mmCIF file of C-alpha atoms in Angstrom:
data_model
loop_
_atom_site.group_PDB
_atom_site.id
_atom_site.type_symbol
_atom_site.label_atom_id
_atom_site.label_comp_id
_atom_site.label_asym_id
_atom_site.label_seq_id
_atom_site.Cartn_x
_atom_site.Cartn_y
_atom_site.Cartn_z
ATOM 1 C CA MET A 1 14.600 13.298 21.849
ATOM 2 C CA LEU A 2 14.569 12.649 18.470
ATOM 3 C CA GLY A 3 14.336 8.750 17.479
ATOM 4 C CA GLN A 4 14.011 6.490 14.632
ATOM 5 C CA TYR A 5 12.577 2.842 14.047
ATOM 6 C CA ALA A 6 12.285 0.862 10.985
ATOM 7 C CA HIS A 7 10.484 -2.355 10.489
ATOM 8 C CA GLU A 8 9.521 -4.483 7.472
ATOM 9 C CA ILE A 9 5.805 -6.265 7.363
ATOM 10 C CA SER A 10 4.746 -8.759 4.794
ATOM 11 C CA VAL A 11 1.397 -8.759 3.016
ATOM 12 C CA SER A 12 0.262 -11.941 1.248
ATOM 13 C CA THR A 13 -2.004 -11.486 -1.581
ATOM 14 C CA GLN A 14 -4.138 -13.660 -3.392
ATOM 15 C CA GLY A 15 -4.759 -11.467 -6.359
ATOM 16 C CA ARG A 16 -6.041 -7.882 -7.648
ATOM 17 C CA LYS A 17 -7.609 -6.352 -4.599
ATOM 18 C CA PHE A 18 -7.078 -4.149 -1.903
ATOM 19 C CA TYR A 19 -5.154 -5.644 1.282
ATOM 20 C CA GLU A 20 -5.792 -3.195 4.354
ATOM 21 C CA VAL A 21 -2.722 -2.632 6.644
ATOM 22 C CA THR A 22 -3.746 0.059 8.972
ATOM 23 C CA ASN A 23 -4.038 -1.717 12.063
ATOM 24 C CA GLU A 24 -1.051 -3.630 11.556
ATOM 25 C CA VAL A 25 0.976 -0.144 10.961
ATOM 26 C CA ASP A 26 -0.702 1.513 13.914
ATOM 27 C CA SER A 27 0.571 -1.394 16.294
ATOM 28 C CA HIS A 28 4.016 -0.723 14.949
ATOM 29 C CA VAL A 29 3.384 3.133 15.668
ATOM 30 C CA SER A 30 3.157 2.151 19.257
ATOM 31 C CA LYS A 31 6.011 -0.124 19.493
ATOM 32 C CA SER A 32 8.242 2.499 18.006
ATOM 33 C CA GLY A 33 8.468 4.340 21.330
ATOM 34 C CA ILE A 34 7.902 7.609 19.542
ATOM 35 C CA GLN A 35 5.104 9.580 20.727
ATOM 36 C CA THR A 36 5.160 12.298 17.659
ATOM 37 C CA GLY A 37 6.357 12.006 14.365
ATOM 38 C CA LEU A 38 6.321 10.879 10.671
ATOM 39 C CA ILE A 39 6.138 7.459 9.291
ATOM 40 C CA THR A 40 6.833 6.662 5.821
ATOM 41 C CA LEU A 41 5.703 3.278 3.853
ATOM 42 C CA HIS A 42 7.484 2.044 1.041
ATOM 43 C CA VAL A 43 6.311 -1.160 -0.727
ATOM 44 C CA LYS A 44 9.282 -2.792 -2.558
ATOM 45 C CA HIS A 45 7.593 -3.917 -5.545
ATOM 46 C CA THR A 46 7.081 -2.321 -9.025
ATOM 47 C CA SER A 47 3.582 -4.254 -9.415
ATOM 48 C CA ALA A 48 1.809 -3.327 -6.200
ATOM 49 C CA SER A 49 0.917 0.023 -4.646
ATOM 50 C CA LEU A 50 0.176 1.575 -1.613
ATOM 51 C CA LEU A 51 -3.020 3.631 -0.754
ATOM 52 C CA ILE A 52 -5.000 6.004 1.813
ATOM 53 C CA GLN A 53 -8.414 5.180 0.918
ATOM 54 C CA GLU A 54 -12.105 4.898 2.104
ATOM 55 C CA ASN A 55 -12.339 1.946 4.225
ATOM 56 C CA ALA A 56 -16.142 1.846 5.252
ATOM 57 C CA ASP A 57 -17.710 1.201 1.887
ATOM 58 C CA PRO A 58 -16.052 -1.626 -0.399
ATOM 59 C CA SER A 59 -17.881 -0.169 -3.574
ATOM 60 C CA VAL A 60 -14.956 2.620 -3.652
ATOM 61 C CA GLN A 61 -12.338 -0.057 -3.693
ATOM 62 C CA LEU A 62 -14.365 -1.941 -6.378
ATOM 63 C CA ASP A 63 -14.633 1.278 -8.446
ATOM 64 C CA ILE A 64 -10.986 1.781 -8.177
ATOM 65 C CA LYS A 65 -9.988 -1.365 -9.355
ATOM 66 C CA ASN A 66 -12.560 -1.128 -12.202
ATOM 67 C CA PHE A 67 -10.946 2.290 -13.277
ATOM 68 C CA LEU A 68 -7.296 1.013 -13.135
ATOM 69 C CA GLU A 69 -8.425 -2.085 -15.112
ATOM 70 C CA GLU A 70 -9.579 0.349 -17.701
ATOM 71 C CA ILE A 71 -6.855 2.757 -17.910
ATOM 72 C CA ALA A 72 -4.109 -0.260 -18.061
ATOM 73 C CA PRO A 73 -5.860 -3.068 -19.267
ATOM 74 C CA GLU A 74 -4.217 -6.490 -20.391
ATOM 75 C CA LYS A 75 -3.395 -6.337 -24.043
ATOM 76 C CA ASN A 76 -0.490 -7.029 -26.073
ATOM 77 C CA TYR A 77 2.668 -5.053 -24.500
ATOM 78 C CA ILE A 78 6.117 -5.489 -25.465
ATOM 79 C CA HIS A 79 7.052 -6.457 -21.780
ATOM 80 C CA SER A 80 5.225 -9.561 -21.111
ATOM 81 C CA SER A 81 7.769 -11.688 -19.347
ATOM 82 C CA GLU A 82 6.023 -12.392 -16.227
ATOM 83 C CA GLY A 83 2.418 -12.818 -18.335
ATOM 84 C CA ALA A 84 -0.396 -10.850 -19.438
ATOM 85 C CA ASP A 85 -0.872 -8.729 -16.065
ATOM 86 C CA ASP A 86 3.073 -8.044 -15.841
ATOM 87 C CA MET A 87 3.238 -4.472 -18.059
ATOM 88 C CA PRO A 88 -0.540 -3.536 -16.541
ATOM 89 C CA ALA A 89 0.696 -4.058 -12.953
ATOM 90 C CA HIS A 90 3.677 -1.908 -13.829
ATOM 91 C CA LEU A 91 1.301 0.686 -15.098
ATOM 92 C CA LYS A 92 -1.155 0.864 -12.434
ATOM 93 C CA SER A 93 1.681 1.461 -9.537
ATOM 94 C CA LEU A 94 3.169 4.304 -11.858
ATOM 95 C CA LEU A 95 -0.662 5.833 -11.667
ATOM 96 C CA THR A 96 -0.541 5.235 -8.249
ATOM 97 C CA GLN A 97 1.896 5.229 -5.042
ATOM 98 C CA THR A 98 4.877 3.054 -4.022
ATOM 99 C CA HIS A 99 5.209 5.047 -1.005
ATOM 100 C CA ILE A 100 3.408 7.380 1.451
ATOM 101 C CA SER A 101 4.024 9.548 4.650
ATOM 102 C CA LEU A 102 1.541 10.083 7.166
ATOM 103 C CA SER A 103 1.843 11.887 11.014
ATOM 104 C CA PHE A 104 1.417 10.372 14.310
ATOM 105 C CA LYS A 105 0.680 11.960 17.402
ATOM 106 C CA ASP A 106 0.695 10.280 21.081
ATOM 107 C CA LYS A 107 1.851 7.115 19.550
ATOM 108 C CA LYS A 108 -1.754 7.240 16.809
ATOM 109 C CA LEU A 109 -1.909 7.284 13.238
ATOM 110 C CA ILE A 110 -3.678 10.621 12.375
ATOM 111 C CA LEU A 111 -5.982 9.661 9.596
ATOM 112 C CA GLY A 112 -9.455 10.595 9.062
ATOM 113 C CA THR A 113 -12.411 8.998 9.930
ATOM 114 C CA TRP A 114 -13.243 6.564 6.830
ATOM 115 C CA GLN A 115 -9.589 6.347 5.977
ATOM 116 C CA GLY A 116 -7.305 3.131 5.749
ATOM 117 C CA ILE A 117 -3.990 2.173 4.753
ATOM 118 C CA PHE A 118 -4.013 -0.178 2.131
ATOM 119 C CA LEU A 119 -1.845 -2.314 -0.062
ATOM 120 C CA LEU A 120 -3.010 -2.819 -3.704
ATOM 121 C CA GLU A 121 -2.244 -5.751 -5.427
ATOM 122 C CA HIS A 122 -2.020 -5.304 -9.079
ATOM 123 C CA ARG A 123 -0.978 -8.839 -10.229
ATOM 124 C CA VAL A 124 -3.343 -12.013 -10.628
ATOM 125 C CA SER A 125 -1.226 -14.742 -8.923
ATOM 126 C CA ASP A 126 -0.468 -15.059 -5.177
ATOM 127 C CA LYS A 127 2.329 -12.741 -4.093
ATOM 128 C CA VAL A 128 4.051 -12.152 -0.857
ATOM 129 C CA ARG A 129 5.051 -8.357 -0.341
ATOM 130 C CA HIS A 130 7.086 -6.286 1.787
ATOM 131 C CA VAL A 131 6.544 -2.951 3.014
ATOM 132 C CA GLN A 132 9.161 -0.905 5.008
ATOM 133 C CA LEU A 133 8.077 1.023 7.478
ATOM 134 C CA HIS A 134 10.412 4.016 8.791
ATOM 135 C CA PHE A 135 9.623 6.077 11.861
ATOM 136 C CA ILE A 136 11.369 9.316 12.691
ATOM 137 C CA GLY A 137 10.268 11.664 15.610
ATOM 138 C CA ASP A 138 10.107 12.450 19.309
#
């Protein structure tokens, strides 16, 4: 029988870095009551991203962060109403993703051995980010 489940998680951030949410998302997969299906995650902000990325070697995250800093540096943009990191944060979320979809089976996310789900914060100041989870399946 086809069913749906929705939930929102909050992620407290302290600056520009990766925040792994794999375990929290996986716990909602089992709570959903759905055995097999799809989950869509959507970050409800324009200056943060969602990524499926390496979760074993932190140097991968550092290299990604450095790359994004190079491609969207802080400089004199027209839009800077919330500070120097405002427009670069929007550009970084434009280049990455604000939503992702994943499959799950037997109430477990289907991820590769070294893959994790991350919220990537693009702003310097502390934030609380909201991620909508939507499950559909049998």
